[in-house]
PDB file of N, CA and C in Angstrom:
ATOM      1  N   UNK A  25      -7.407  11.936   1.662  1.00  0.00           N
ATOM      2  CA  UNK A  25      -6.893  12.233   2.969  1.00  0.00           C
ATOM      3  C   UNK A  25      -7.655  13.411   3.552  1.00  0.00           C
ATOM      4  N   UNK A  26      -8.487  12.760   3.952  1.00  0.00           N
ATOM      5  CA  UNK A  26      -9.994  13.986   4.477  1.00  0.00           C
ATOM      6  C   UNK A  26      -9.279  14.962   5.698  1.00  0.00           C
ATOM      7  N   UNK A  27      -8.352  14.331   6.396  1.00  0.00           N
ATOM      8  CA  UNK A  27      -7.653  15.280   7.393  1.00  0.00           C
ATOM      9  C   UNK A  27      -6.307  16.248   7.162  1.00  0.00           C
ATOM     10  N   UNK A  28      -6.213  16.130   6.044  1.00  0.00           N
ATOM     11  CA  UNK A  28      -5.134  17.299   5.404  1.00  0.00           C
ATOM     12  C   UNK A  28      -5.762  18.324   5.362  1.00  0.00           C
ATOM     13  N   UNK A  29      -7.305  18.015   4.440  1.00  0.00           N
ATOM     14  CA  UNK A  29      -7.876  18.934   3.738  1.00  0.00           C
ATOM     15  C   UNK A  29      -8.405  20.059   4.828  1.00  0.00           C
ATOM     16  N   UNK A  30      -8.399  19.493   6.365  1.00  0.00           N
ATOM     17  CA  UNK A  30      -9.097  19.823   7.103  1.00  0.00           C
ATOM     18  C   UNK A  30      -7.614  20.579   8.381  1.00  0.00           C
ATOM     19  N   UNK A  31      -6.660  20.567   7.940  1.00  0.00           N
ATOM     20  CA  UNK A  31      -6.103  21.137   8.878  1.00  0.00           C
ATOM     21  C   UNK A  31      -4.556  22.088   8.280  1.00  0.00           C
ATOM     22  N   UNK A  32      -4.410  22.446   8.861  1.00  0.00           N
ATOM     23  CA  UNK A  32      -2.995  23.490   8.673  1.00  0.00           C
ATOM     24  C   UNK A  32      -1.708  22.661   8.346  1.00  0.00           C
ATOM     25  N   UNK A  33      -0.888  23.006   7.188  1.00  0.00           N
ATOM     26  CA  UNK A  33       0.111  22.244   6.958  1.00  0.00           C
ATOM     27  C   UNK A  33       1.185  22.076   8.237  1.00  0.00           C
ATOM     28  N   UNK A  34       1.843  20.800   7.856  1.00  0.00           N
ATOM     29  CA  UNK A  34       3.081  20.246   9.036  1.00  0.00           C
ATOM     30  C   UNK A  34       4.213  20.858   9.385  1.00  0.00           C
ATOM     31  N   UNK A  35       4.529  21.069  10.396  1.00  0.00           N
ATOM     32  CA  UNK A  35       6.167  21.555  10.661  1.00  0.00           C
ATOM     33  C   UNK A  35       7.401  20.953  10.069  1.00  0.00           C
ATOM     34  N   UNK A  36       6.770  19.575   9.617  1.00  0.00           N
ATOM     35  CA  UNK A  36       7.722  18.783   9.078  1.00  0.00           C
ATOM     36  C   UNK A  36       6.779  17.709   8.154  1.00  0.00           C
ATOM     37  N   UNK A  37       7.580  16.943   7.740  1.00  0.00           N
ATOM     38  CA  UNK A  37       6.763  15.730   6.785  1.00  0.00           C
ATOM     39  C   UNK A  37       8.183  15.080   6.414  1.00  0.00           C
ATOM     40  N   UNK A  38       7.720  13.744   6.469  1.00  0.00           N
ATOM     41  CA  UNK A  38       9.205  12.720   6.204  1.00  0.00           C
ATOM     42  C   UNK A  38       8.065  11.556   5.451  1.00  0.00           C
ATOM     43  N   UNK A  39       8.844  10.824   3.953  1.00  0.00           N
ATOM     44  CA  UNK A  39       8.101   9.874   3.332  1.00  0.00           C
ATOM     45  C   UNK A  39       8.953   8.767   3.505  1.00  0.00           C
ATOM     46  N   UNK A  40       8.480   7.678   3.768  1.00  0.00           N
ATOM     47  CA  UNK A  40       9.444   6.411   3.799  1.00  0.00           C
ATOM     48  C   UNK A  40       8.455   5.249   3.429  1.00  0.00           C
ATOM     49  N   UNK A  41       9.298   4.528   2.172  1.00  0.00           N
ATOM     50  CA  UNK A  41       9.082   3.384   2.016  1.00  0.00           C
ATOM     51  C   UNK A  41       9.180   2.217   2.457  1.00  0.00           C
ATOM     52  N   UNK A  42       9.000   1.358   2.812  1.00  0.00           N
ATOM     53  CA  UNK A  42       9.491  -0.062   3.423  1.00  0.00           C
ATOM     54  C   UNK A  42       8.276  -1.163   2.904  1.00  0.00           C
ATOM     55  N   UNK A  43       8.928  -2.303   2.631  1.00  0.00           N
ATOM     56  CA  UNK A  43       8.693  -3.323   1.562  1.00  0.00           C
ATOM     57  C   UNK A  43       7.556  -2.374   0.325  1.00  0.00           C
ATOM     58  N   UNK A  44       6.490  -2.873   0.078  1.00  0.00           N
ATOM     59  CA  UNK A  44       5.566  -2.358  -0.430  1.00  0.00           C
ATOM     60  C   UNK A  44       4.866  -1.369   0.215  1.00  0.00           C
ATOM     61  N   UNK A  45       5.007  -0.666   1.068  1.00  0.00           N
ATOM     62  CA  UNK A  45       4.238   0.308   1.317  1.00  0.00           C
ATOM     63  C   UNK A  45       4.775   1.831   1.646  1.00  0.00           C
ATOM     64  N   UNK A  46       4.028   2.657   1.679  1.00  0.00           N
ATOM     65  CA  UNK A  46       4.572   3.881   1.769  1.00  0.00           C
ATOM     66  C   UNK A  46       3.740   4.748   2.835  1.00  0.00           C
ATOM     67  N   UNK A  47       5.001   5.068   3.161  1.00  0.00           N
ATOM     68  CA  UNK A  47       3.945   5.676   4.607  1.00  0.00           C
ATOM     69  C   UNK A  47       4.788   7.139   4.924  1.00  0.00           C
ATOM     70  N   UNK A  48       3.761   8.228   5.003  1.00  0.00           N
ATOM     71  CA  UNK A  48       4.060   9.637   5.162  1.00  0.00           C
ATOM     72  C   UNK A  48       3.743  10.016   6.374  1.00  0.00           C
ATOM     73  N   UNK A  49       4.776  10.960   7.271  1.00  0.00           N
ATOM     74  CA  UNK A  49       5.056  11.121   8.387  1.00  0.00           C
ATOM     75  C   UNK A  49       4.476  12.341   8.676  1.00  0.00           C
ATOM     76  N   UNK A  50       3.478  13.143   8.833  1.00  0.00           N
ATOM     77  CA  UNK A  50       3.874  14.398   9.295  1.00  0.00           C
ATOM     78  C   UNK A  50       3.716  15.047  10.663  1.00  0.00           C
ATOM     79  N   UNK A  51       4.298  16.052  10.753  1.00  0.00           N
ATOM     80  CA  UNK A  51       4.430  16.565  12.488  1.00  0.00           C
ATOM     81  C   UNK A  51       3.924  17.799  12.939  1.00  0.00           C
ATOM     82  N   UNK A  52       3.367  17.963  13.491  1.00  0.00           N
ATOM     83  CA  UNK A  52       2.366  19.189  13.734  1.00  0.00           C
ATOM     84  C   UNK A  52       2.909  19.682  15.143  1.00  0.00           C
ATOM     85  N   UNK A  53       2.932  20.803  15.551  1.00  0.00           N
ATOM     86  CA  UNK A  53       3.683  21.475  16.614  1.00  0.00           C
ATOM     87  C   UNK A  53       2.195  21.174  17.816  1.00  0.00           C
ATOM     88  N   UNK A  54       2.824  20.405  18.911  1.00  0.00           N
ATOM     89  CA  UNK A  54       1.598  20.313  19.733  1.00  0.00           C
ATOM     90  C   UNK A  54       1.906  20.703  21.123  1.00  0.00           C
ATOM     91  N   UNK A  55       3.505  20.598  21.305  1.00  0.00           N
ATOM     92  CA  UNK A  55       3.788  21.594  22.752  1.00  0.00           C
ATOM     93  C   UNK A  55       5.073  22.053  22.473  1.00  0.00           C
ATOM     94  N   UNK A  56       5.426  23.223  23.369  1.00  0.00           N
ATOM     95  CA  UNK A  56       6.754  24.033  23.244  1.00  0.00           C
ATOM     96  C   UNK A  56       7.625  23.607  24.177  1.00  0.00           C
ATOM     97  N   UNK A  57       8.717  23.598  23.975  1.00  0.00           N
ATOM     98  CA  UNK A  57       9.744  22.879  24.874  1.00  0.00           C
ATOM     99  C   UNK A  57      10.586  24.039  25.243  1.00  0.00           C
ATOM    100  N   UNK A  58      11.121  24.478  24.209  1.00  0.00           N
ATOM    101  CA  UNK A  58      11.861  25.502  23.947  1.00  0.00           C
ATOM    102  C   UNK A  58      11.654  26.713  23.819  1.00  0.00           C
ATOM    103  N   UNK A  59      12.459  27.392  24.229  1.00  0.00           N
ATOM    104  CA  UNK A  59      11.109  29.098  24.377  1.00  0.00           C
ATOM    105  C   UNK A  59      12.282  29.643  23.055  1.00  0.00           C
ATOM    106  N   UNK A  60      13.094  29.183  22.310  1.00  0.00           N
ATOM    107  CA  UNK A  60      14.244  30.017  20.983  1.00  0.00           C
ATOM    108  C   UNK A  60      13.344  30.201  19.889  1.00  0.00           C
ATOM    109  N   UNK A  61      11.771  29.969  19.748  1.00  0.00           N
ATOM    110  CA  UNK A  61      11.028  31.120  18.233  1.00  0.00           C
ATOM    111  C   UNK A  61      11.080  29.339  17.467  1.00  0.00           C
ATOM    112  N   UNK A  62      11.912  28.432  17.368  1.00  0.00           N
ATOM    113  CA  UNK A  62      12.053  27.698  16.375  1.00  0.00           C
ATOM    114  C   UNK A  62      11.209  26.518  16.543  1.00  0.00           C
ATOM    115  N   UNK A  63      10.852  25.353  15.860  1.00  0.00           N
ATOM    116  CA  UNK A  63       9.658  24.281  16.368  1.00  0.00           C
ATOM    117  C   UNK A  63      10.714  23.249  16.014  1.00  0.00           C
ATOM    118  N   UNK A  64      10.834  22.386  16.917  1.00  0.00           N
ATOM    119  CA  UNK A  64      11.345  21.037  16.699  1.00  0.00           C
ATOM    120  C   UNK A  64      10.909  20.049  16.380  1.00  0.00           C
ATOM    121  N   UNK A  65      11.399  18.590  16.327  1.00  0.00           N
ATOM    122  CA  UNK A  65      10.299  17.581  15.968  1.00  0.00           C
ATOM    123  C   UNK A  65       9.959  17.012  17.592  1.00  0.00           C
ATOM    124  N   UNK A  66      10.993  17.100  18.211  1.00  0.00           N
ATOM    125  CA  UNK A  66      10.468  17.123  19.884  1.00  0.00           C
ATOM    126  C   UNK A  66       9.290  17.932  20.137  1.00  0.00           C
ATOM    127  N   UNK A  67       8.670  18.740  19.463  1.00  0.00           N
ATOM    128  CA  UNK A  67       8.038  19.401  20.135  1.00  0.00           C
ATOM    129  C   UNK A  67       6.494  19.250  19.569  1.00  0.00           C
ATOM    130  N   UNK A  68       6.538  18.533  18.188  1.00  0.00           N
ATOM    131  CA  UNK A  68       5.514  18.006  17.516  1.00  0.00           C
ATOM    132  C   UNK A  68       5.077  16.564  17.947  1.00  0.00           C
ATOM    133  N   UNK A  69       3.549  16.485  17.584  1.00  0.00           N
ATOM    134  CA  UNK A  69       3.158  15.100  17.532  1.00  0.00           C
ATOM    135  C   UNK A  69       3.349  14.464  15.638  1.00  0.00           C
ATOM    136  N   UNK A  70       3.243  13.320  15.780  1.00  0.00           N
ATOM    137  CA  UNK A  70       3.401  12.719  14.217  1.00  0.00           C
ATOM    138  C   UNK A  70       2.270  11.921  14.461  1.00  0.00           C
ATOM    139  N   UNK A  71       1.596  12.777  12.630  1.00  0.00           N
ATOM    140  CA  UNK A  71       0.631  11.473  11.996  1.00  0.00           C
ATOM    141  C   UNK A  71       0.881  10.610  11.226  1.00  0.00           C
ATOM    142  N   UNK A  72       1.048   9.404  11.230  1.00  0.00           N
ATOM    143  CA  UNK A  72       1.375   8.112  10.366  1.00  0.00           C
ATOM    144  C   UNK A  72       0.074   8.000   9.647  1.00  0.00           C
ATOM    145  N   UNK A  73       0.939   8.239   8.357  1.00  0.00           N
ATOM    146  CA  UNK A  73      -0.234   7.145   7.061  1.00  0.00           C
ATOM    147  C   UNK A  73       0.302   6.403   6.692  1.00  0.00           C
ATOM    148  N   UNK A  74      -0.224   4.986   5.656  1.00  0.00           N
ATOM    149  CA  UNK A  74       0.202   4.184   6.011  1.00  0.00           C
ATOM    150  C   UNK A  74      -0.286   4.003   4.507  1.00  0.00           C
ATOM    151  N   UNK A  75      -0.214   4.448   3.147  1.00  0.00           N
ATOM    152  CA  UNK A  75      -0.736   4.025   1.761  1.00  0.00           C
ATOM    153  C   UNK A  75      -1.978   5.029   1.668  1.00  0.00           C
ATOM    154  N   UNK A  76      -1.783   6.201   2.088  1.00  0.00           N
ATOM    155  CA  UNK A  76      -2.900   7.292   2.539  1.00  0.00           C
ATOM    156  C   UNK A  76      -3.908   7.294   3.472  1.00  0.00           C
ATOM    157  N   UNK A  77      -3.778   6.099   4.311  1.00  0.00           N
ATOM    158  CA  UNK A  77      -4.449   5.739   5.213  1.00  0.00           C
ATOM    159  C   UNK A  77      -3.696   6.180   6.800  1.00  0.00           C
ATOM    160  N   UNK A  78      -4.789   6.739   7.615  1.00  0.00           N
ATOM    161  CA  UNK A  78      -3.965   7.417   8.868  1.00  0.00           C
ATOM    162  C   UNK A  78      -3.785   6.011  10.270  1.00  0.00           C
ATOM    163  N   UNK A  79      -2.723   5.336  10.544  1.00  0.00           N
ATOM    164  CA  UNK A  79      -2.564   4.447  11.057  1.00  0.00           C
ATOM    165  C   UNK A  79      -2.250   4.476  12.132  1.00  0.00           C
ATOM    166  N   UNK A  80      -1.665   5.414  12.784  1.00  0.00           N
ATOM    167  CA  UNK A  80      -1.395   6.146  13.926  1.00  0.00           C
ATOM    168  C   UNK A  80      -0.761   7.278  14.664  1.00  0.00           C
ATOM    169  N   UNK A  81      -0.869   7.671  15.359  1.00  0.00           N
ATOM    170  CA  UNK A  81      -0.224   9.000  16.225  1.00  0.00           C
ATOM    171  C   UNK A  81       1.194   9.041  17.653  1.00  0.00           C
ATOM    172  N   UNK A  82       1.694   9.875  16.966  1.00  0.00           N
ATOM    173  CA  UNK A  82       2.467   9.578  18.406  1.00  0.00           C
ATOM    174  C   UNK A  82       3.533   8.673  18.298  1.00  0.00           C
ATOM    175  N   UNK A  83       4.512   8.651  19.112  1.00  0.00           N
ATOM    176  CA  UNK A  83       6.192   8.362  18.991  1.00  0.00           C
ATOM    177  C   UNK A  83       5.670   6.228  18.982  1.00  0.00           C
ATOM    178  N   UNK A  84       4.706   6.019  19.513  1.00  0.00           N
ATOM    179  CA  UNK A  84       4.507   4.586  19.557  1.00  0.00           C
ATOM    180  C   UNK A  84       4.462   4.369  17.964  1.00  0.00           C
ATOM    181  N   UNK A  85       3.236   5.383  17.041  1.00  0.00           N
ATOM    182  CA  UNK A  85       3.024   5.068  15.806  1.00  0.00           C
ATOM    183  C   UNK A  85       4.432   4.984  14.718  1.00  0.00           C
ATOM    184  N   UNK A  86       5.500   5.626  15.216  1.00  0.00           N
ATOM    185  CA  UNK A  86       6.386   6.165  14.581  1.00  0.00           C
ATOM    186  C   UNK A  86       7.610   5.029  14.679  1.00  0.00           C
ATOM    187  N   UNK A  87       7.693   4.579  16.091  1.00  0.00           N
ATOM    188  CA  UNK A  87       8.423   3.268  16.334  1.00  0.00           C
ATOM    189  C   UNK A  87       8.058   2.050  15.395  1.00  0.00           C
ATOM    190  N   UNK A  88       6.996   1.658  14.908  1.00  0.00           N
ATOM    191  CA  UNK A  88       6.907   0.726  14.422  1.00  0.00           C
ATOM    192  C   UNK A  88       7.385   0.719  12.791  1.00  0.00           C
ATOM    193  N   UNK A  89       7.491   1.718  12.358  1.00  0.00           N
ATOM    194  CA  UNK A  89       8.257   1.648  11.192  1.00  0.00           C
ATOM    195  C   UNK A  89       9.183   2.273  10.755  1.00  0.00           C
ATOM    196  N   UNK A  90      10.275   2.255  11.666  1.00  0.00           N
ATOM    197  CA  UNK A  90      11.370   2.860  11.904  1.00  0.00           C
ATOM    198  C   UNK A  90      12.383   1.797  12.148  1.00  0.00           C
TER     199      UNK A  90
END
């Protein structure tokens, strides 16, 4: 996962299985909503992997395996 290695850990991270595959969520703070100090997941984008593979970005990527 060449883009972990390459960036600052997540505000969050969620792992979920479904049938055979496993796919790790994580969320990186990309705008502020809220001015209270704290980071939400509203306020992050999410990278989808998909078996360590990065499959997509963003609330579309996140809908599909949910």
């Amino acid at each position: 996962m060449y883009i972990l290695q390459r960036s600052t850990a997540p505000s969050f991270t969620e792992l979920l299985k479904k049938d055979n595959d496993v796919y790790q969520v994580l969320f990186y703070p990309t705008h502020s909503v809220h001015s209270d100090g704290k980071m939400t997941k509203d306020e992050c984008t999410a990278l989808v992997f998909k078996n360590d593979k990065l499959v997509g970005i963003g609330d579309t990527a996140l809908d599909m395996i949910k």
